[in-house]
mmCIF file with all atom_site columns, C-alpha atoms in Angstrom:
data_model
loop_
_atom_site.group_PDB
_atom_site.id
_atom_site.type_symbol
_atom_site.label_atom_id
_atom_site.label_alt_id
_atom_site.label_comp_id
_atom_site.label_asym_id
_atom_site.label_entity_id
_atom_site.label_seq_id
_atom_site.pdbx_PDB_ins_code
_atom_site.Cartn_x
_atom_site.Cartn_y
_atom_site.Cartn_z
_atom_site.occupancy
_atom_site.B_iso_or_equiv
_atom_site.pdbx_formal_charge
_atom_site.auth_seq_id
_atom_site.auth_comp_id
_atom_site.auth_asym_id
_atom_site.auth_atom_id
_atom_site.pdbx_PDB_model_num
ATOM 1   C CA . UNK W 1 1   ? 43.738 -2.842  28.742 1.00 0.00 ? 1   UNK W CA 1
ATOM 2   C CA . UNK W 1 2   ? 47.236 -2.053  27.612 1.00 0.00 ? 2   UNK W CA 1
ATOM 3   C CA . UNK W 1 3   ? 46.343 -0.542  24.327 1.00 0.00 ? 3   UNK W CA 1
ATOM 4   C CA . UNK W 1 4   ? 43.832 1.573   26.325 1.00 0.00 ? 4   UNK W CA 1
ATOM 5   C CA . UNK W 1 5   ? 46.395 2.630   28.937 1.00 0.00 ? 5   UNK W CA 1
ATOM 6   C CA . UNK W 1 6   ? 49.049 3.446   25.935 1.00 0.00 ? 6   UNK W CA 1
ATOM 7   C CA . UNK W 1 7   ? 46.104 5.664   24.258 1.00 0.00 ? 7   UNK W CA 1
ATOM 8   C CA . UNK W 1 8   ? 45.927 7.725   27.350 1.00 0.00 ? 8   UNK W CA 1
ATOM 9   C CA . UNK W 1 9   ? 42.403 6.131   28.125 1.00 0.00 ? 9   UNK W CA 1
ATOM 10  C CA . UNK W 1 10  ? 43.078 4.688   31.321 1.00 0.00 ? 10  UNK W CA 1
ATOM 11  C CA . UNK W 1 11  ? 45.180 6.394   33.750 1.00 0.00 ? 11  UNK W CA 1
ATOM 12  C CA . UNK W 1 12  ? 48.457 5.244   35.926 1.00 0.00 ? 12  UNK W CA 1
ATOM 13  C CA . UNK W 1 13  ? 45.868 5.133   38.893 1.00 0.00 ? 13  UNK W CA 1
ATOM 14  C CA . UNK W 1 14  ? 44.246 2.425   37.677 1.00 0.00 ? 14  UNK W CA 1
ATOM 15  C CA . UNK W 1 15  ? 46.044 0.094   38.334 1.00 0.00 ? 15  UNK W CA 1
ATOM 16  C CA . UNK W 1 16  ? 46.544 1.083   41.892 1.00 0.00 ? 16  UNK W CA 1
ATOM 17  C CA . UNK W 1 17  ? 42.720 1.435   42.499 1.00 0.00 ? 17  UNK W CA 1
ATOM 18  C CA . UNK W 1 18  ? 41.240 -1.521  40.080 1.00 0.00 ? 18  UNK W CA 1
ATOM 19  C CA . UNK W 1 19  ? 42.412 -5.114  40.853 1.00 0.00 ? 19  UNK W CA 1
ATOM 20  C CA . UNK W 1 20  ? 41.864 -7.470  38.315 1.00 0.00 ? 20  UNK W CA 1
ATOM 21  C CA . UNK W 1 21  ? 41.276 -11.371 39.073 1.00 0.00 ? 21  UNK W CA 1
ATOM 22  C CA . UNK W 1 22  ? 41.037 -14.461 38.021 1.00 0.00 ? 22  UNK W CA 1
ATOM 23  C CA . UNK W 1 23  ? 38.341 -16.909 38.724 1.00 0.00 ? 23  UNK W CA 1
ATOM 24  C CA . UNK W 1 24  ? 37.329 -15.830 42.446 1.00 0.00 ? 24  UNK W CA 1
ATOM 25  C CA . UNK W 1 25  ? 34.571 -17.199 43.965 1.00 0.00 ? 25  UNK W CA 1
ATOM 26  C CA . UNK W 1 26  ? 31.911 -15.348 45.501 1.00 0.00 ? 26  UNK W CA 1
ATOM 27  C CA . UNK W 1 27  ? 29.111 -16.192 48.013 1.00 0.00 ? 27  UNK W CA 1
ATOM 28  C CA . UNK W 1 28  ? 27.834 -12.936 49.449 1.00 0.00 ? 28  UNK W CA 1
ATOM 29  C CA . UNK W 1 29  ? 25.323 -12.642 46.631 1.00 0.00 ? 29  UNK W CA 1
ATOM 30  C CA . UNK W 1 30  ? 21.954 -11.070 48.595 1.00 0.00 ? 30  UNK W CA 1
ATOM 31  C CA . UNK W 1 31  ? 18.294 -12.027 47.711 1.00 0.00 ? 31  UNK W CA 1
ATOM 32  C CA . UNK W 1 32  ? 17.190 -14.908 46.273 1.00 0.00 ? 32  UNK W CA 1
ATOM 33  C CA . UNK W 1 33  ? 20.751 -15.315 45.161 1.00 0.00 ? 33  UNK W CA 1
ATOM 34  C CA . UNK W 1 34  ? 21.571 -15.454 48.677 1.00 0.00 ? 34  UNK W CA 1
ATOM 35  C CA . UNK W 1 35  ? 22.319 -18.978 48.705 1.00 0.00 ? 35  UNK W CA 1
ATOM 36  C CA . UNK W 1 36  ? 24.739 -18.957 45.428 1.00 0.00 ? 36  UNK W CA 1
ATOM 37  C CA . UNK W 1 37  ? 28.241 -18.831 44.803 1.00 0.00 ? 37  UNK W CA 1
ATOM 38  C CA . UNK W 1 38  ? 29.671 -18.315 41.463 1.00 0.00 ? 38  UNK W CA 1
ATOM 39  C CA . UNK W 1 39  ? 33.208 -18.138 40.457 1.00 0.00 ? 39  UNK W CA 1
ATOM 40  C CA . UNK W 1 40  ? 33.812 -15.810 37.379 1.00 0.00 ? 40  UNK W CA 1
ATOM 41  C CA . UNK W 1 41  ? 36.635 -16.420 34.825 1.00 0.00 ? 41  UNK W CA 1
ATOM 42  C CA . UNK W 1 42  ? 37.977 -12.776 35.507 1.00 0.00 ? 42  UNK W CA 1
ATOM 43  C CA . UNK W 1 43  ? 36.630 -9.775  37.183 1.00 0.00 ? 43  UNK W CA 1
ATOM 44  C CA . UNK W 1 44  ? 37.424 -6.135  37.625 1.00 0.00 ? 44  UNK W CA 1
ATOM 45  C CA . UNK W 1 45  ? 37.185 -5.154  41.517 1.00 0.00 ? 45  UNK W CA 1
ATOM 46  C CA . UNK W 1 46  ? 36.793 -1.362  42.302 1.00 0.00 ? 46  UNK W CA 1
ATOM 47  C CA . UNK W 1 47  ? 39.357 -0.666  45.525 1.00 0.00 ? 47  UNK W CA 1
ATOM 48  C CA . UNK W 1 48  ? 36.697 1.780   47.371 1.00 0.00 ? 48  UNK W CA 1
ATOM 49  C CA . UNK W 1 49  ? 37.603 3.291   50.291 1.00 0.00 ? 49  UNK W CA 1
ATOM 50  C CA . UNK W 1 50  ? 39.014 6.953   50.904 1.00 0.00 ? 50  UNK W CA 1
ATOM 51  C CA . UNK W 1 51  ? 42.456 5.426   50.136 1.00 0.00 ? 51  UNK W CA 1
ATOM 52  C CA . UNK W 1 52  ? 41.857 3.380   47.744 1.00 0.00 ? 52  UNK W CA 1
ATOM 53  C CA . UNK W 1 53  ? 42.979 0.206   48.973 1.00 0.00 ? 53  UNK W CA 1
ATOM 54  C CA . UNK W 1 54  ? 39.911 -1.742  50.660 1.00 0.00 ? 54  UNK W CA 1
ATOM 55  C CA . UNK W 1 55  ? 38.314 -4.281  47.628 1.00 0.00 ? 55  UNK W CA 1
ATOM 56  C CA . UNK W 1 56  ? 34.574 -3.754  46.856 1.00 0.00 ? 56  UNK W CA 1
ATOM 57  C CA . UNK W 1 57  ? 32.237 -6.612  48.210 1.00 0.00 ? 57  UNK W CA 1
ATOM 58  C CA . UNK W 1 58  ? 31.872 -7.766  44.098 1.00 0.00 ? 58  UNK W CA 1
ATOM 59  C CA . UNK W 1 59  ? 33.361 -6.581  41.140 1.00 0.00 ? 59  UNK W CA 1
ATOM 60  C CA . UNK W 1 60  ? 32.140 -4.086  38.754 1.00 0.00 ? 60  UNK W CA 1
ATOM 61  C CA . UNK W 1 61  ? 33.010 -6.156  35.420 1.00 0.00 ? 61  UNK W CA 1
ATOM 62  C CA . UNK W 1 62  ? 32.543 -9.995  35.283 1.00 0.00 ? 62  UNK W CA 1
ATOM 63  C CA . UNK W 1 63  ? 34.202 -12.020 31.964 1.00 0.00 ? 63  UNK W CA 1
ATOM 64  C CA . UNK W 1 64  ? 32.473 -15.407 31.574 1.00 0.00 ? 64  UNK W CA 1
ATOM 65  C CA . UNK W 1 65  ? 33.470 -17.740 28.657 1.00 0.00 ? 65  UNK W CA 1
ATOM 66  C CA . UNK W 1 66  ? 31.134 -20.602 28.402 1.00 0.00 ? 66  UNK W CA 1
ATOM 67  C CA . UNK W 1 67  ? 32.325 -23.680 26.154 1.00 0.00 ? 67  UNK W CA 1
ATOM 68  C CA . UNK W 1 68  ? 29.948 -26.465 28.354 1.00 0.00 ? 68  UNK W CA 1
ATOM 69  C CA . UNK W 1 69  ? 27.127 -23.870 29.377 1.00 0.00 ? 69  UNK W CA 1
ATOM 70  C CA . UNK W 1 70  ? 24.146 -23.164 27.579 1.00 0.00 ? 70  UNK W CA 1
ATOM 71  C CA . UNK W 1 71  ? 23.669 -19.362 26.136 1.00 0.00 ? 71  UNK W CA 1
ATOM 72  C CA . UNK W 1 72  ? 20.696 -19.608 28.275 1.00 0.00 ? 72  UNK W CA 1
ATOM 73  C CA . UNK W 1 73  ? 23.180 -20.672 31.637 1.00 0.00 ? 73  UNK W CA 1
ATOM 74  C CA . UNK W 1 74  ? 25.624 -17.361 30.568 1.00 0.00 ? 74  UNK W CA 1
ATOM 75  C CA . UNK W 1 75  ? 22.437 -15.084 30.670 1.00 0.00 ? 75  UNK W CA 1
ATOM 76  C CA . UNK W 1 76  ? 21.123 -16.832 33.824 1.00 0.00 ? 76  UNK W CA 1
ATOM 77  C CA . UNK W 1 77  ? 24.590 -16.446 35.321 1.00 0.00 ? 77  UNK W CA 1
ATOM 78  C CA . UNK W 1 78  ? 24.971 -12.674 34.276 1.00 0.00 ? 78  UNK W CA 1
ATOM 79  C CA . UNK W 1 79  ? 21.316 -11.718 35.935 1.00 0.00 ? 79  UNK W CA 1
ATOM 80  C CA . UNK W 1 80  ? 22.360 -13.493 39.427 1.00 0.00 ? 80  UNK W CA 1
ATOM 81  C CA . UNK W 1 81  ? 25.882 -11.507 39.133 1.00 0.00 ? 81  UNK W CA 1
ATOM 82  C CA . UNK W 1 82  ? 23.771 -8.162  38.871 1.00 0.00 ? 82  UNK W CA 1
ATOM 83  C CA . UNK W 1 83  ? 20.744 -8.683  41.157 1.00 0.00 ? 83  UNK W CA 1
ATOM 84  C CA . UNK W 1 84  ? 22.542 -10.500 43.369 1.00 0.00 ? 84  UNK W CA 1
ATOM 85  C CA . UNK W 1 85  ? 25.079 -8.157  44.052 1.00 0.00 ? 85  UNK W CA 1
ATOM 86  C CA . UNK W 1 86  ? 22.576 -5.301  43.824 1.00 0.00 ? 86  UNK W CA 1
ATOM 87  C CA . UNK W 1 87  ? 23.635 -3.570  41.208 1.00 0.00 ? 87  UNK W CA 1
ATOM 88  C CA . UNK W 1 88  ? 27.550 -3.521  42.406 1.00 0.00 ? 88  UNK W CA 1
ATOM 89  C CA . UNK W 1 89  ? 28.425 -5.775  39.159 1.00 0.00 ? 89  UNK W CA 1
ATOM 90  C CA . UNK W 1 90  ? 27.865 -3.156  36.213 1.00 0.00 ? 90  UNK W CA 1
ATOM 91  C CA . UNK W 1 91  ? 28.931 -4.791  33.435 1.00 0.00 ? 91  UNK W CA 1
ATOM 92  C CA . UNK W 1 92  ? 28.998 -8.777  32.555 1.00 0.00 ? 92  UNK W CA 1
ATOM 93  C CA . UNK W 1 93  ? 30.378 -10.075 29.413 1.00 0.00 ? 93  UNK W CA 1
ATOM 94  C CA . UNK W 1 94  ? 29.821 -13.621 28.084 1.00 0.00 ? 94  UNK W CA 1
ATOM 95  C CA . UNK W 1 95  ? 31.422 -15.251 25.715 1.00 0.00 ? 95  UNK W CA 1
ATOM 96  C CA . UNK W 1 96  ? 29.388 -18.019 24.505 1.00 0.00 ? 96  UNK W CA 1
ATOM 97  C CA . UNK W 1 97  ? 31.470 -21.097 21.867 1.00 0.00 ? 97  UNK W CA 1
ATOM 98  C CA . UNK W 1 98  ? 29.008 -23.037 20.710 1.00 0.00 ? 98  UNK W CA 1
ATOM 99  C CA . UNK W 1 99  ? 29.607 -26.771 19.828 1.00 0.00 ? 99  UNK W CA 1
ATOM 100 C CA . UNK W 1 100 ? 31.274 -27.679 16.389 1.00 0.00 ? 100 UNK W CA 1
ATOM 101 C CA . UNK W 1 101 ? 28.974 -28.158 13.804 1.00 0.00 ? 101 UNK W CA 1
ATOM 102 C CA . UNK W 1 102 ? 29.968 -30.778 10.712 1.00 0.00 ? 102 UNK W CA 1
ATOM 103 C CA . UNK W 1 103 ? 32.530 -29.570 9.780  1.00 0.00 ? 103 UNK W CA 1
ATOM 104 C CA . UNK W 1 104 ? 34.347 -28.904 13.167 1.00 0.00 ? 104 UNK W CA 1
ATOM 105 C CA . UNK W 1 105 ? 33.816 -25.152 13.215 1.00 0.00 ? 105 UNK W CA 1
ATOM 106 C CA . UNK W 1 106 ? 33.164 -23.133 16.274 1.00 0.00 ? 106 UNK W CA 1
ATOM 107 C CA . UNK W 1 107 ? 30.941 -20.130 16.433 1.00 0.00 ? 107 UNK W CA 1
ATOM 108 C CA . UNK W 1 108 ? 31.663 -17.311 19.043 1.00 0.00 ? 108 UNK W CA 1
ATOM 109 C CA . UNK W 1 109 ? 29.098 -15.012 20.377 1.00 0.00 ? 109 UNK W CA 1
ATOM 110 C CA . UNK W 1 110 ? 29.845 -12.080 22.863 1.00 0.00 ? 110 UNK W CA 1
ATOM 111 C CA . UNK W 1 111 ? 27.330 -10.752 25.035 1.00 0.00 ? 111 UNK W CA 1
ATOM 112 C CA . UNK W 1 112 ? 27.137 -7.751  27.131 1.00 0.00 ? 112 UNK W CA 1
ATOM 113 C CA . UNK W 1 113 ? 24.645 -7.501  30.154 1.00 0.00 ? 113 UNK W CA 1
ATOM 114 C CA . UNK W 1 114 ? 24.619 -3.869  31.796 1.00 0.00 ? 114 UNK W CA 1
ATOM 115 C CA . UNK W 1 115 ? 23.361 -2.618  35.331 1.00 0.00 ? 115 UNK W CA 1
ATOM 116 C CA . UNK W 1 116 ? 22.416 0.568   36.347 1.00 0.00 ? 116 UNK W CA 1
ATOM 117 C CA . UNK W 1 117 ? 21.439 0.757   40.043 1.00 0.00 ? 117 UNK W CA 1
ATOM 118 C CA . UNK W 1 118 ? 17.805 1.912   40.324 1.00 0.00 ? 118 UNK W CA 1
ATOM 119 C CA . UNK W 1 119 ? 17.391 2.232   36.257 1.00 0.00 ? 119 UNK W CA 1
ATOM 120 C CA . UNK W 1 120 ? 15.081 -0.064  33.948 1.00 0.00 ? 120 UNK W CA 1
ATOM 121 C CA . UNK W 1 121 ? 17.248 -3.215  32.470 1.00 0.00 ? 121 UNK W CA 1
ATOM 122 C CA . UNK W 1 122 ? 19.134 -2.823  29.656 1.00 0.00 ? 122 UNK W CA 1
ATOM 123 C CA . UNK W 1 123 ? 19.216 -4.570  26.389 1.00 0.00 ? 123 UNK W CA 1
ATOM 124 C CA . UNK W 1 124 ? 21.545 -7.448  25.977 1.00 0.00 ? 124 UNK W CA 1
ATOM 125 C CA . UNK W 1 125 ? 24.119 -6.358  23.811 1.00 0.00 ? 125 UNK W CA 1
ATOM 126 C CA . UNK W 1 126 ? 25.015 -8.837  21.514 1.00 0.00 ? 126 UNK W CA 1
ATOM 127 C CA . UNK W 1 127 ? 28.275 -9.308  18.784 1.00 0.00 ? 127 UNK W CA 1
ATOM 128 C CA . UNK W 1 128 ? 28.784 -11.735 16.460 1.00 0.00 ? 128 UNK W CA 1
ATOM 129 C CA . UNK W 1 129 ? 32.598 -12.775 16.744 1.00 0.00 ? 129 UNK W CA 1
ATOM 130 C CA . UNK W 1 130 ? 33.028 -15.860 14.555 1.00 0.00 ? 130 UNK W CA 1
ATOM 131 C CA . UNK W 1 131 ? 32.118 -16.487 11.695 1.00 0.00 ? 131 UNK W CA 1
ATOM 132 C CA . UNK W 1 132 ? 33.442 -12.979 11.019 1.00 0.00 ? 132 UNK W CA 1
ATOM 133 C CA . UNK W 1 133 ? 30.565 -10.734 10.129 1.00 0.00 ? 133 UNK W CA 1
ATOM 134 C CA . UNK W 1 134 ? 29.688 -9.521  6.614  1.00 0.00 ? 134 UNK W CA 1
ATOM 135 C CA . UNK W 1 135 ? 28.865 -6.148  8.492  1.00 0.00 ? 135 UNK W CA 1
ATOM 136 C CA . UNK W 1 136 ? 31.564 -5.544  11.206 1.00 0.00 ? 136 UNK W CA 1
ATOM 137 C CA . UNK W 1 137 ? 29.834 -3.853  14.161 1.00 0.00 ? 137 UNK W CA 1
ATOM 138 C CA . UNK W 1 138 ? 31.348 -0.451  15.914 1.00 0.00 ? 138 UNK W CA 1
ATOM 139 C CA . UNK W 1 139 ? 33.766 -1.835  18.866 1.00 0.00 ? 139 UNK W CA 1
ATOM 140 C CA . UNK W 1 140 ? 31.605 -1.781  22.070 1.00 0.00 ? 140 UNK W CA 1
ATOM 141 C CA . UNK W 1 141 ? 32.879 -0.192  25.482 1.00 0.00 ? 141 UNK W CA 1
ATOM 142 C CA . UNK W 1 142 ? 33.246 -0.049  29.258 1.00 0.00 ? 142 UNK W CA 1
ATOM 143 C CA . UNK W 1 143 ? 33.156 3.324   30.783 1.00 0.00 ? 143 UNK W CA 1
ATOM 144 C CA . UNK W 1 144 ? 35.240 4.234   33.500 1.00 0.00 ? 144 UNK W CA 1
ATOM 145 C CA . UNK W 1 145 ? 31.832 5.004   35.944 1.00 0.00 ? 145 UNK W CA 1
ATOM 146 C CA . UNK W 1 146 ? 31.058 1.293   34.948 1.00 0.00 ? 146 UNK W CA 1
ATOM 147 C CA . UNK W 1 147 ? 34.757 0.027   35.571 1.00 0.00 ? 147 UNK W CA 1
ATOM 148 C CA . UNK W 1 148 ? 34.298 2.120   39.259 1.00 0.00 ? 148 UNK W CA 1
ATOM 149 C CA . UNK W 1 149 ? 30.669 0.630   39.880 1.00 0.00 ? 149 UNK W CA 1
ATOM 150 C CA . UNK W 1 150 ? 29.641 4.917   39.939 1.00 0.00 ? 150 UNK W CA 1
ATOM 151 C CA . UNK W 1 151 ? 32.403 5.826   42.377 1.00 0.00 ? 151 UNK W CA 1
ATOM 152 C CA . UNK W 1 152 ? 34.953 6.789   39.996 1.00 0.00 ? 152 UNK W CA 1
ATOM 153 C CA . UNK W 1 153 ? 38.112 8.108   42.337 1.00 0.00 ? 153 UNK W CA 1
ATOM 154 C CA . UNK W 1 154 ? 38.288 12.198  41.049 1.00 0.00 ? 154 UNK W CA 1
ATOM 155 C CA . UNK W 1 155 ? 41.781 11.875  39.208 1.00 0.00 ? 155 UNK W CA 1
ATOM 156 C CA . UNK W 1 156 ? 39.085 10.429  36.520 1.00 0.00 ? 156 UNK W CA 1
ATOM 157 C CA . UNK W 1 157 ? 36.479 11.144  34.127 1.00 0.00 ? 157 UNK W CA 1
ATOM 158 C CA . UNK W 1 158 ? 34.017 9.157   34.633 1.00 0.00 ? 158 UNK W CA 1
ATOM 159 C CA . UNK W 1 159 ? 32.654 9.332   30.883 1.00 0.00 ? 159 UNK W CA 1
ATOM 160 C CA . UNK W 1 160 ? 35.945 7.981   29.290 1.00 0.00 ? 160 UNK W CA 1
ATOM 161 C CA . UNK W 1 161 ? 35.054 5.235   27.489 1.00 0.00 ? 161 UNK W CA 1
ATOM 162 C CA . UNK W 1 162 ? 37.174 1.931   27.227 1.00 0.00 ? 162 UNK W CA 1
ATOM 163 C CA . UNK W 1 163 ? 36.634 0.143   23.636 1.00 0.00 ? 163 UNK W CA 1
ATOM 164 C CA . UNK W 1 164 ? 36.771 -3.753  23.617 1.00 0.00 ? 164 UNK W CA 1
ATOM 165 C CA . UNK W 1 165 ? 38.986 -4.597  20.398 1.00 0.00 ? 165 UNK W CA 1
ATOM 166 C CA . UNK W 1 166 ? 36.423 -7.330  18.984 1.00 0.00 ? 166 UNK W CA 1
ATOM 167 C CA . UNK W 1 167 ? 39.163 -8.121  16.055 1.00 0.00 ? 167 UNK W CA 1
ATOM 168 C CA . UNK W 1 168 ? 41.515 -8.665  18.792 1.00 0.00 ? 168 UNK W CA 1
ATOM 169 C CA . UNK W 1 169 ? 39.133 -10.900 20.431 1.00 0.00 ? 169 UNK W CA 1
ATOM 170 C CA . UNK W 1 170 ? 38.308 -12.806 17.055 1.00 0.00 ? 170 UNK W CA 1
ATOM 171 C CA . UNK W 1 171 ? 42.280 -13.094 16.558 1.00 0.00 ? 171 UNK W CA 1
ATOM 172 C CA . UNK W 1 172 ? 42.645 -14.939 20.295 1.00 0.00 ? 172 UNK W CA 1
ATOM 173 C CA . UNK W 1 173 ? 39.383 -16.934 20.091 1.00 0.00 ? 173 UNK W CA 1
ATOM 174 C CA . UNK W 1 174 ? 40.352 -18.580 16.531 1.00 0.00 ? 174 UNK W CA 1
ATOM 175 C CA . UNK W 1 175 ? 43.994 -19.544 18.392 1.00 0.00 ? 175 UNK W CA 1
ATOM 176 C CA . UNK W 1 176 ? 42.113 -21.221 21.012 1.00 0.00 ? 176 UNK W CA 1
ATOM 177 C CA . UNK W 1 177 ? 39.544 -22.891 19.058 1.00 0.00 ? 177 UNK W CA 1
ATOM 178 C CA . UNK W 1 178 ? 42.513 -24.332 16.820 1.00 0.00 ? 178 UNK W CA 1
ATOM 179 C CA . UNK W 1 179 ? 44.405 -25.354 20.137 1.00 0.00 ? 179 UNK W CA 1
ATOM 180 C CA . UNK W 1 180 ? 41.305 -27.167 21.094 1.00 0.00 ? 180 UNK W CA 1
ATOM 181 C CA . UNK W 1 181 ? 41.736 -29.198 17.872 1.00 0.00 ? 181 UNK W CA 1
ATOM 182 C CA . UNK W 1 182 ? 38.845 -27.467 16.146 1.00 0.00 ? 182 UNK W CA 1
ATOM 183 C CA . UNK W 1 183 ? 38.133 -24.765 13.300 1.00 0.00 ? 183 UNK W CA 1
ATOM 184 C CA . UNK W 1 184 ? 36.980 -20.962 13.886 1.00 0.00 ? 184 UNK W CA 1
ATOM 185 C CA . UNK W 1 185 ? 33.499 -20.846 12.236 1.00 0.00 ? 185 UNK W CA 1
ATOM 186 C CA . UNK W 1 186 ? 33.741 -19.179 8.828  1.00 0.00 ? 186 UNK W CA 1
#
């Protein structure tokens, strides 16, 4: 977010109109979600209001890292985060370590679930992170109309993409995986 707001791609107002949390838990989900709560290991919550300063009910971008749940759990988990908030959470990203394999290495996997309210479901984006990829993929993004949940305040253009550094992510991952007393997959 910092690189973005030092390339002009995010403007000063958004960090008085976007707060940005770690691991809140939520329990308004509707449907048959109704029942749920869920606690998300970062989110991106839209202040709505004509001021700016009242919180959305949910959050427009969900991060979830899963080290102990299935890929399976992480896509389970992103479709209750976007039915059950109706289509409020736009954009969930899971990052998905899989368990070392013989030789200790870790494999990363990023995957990108989008909403649009009232549109057909989107297809799952996926990016190989580790083991680095023979082919590296174009850096994906997060519009601002996504970051705002389609209520982007009008000091914005809505169709400003914000690109997710994937080398950047590769570069913190590996630290972590090493912390964890294990080896980034090659």
């Amino acid at each position: 977010m910092r690189k973005a707001s030092r390339q002009g791609l995010i403007p000063e107002a958004f960090d008085e109109t976007m707060a940005i949390a770690p691991s809140p838990t939520y329990d308004n989900f509707i449907g048959e979600y109704a029942s749920s709560v869920k606690e998300a290991d970062l989110t991106f919550i839209p202040c709505v209001d004509p001021e700016r300063v009242r919180r959305a009910a949910f959050p427009s971008v969900v991060l979830e890292s899963g080290w102990t749940e299935s890929a399976t759990d992480l896509r389970r988990d992103a479709r209750m985060w976007q039915e059950g908030s109706g289509r409020a959470v736009r954009v969930v990203l899971h990052a998905k370590f899989y368990q070392p394999n013989q030789e200790n290495e870790i494999r990363l996997v990023l995957s990108i679930n989008r909403a649009r309210p009232g549109g057909p479901p989107t297809p799952i984006e996926r990016y190989v992170i580790l083991p680095v990829p023979e082919d590296a993929p174009q850096n994906p993004s997060i519009s601002l109309d996504e970051f705002y949940a389609g209520d982007c305040p009008p000091m914005m253009d809505p169709a400003t993409h914000v690109p997710l550094d994937l080398a950047r992510l590769r570069a913190i991952a590996a630290e972590e995986i090493r912390a964890r007393g294990h080896i980034p997959a090659r």
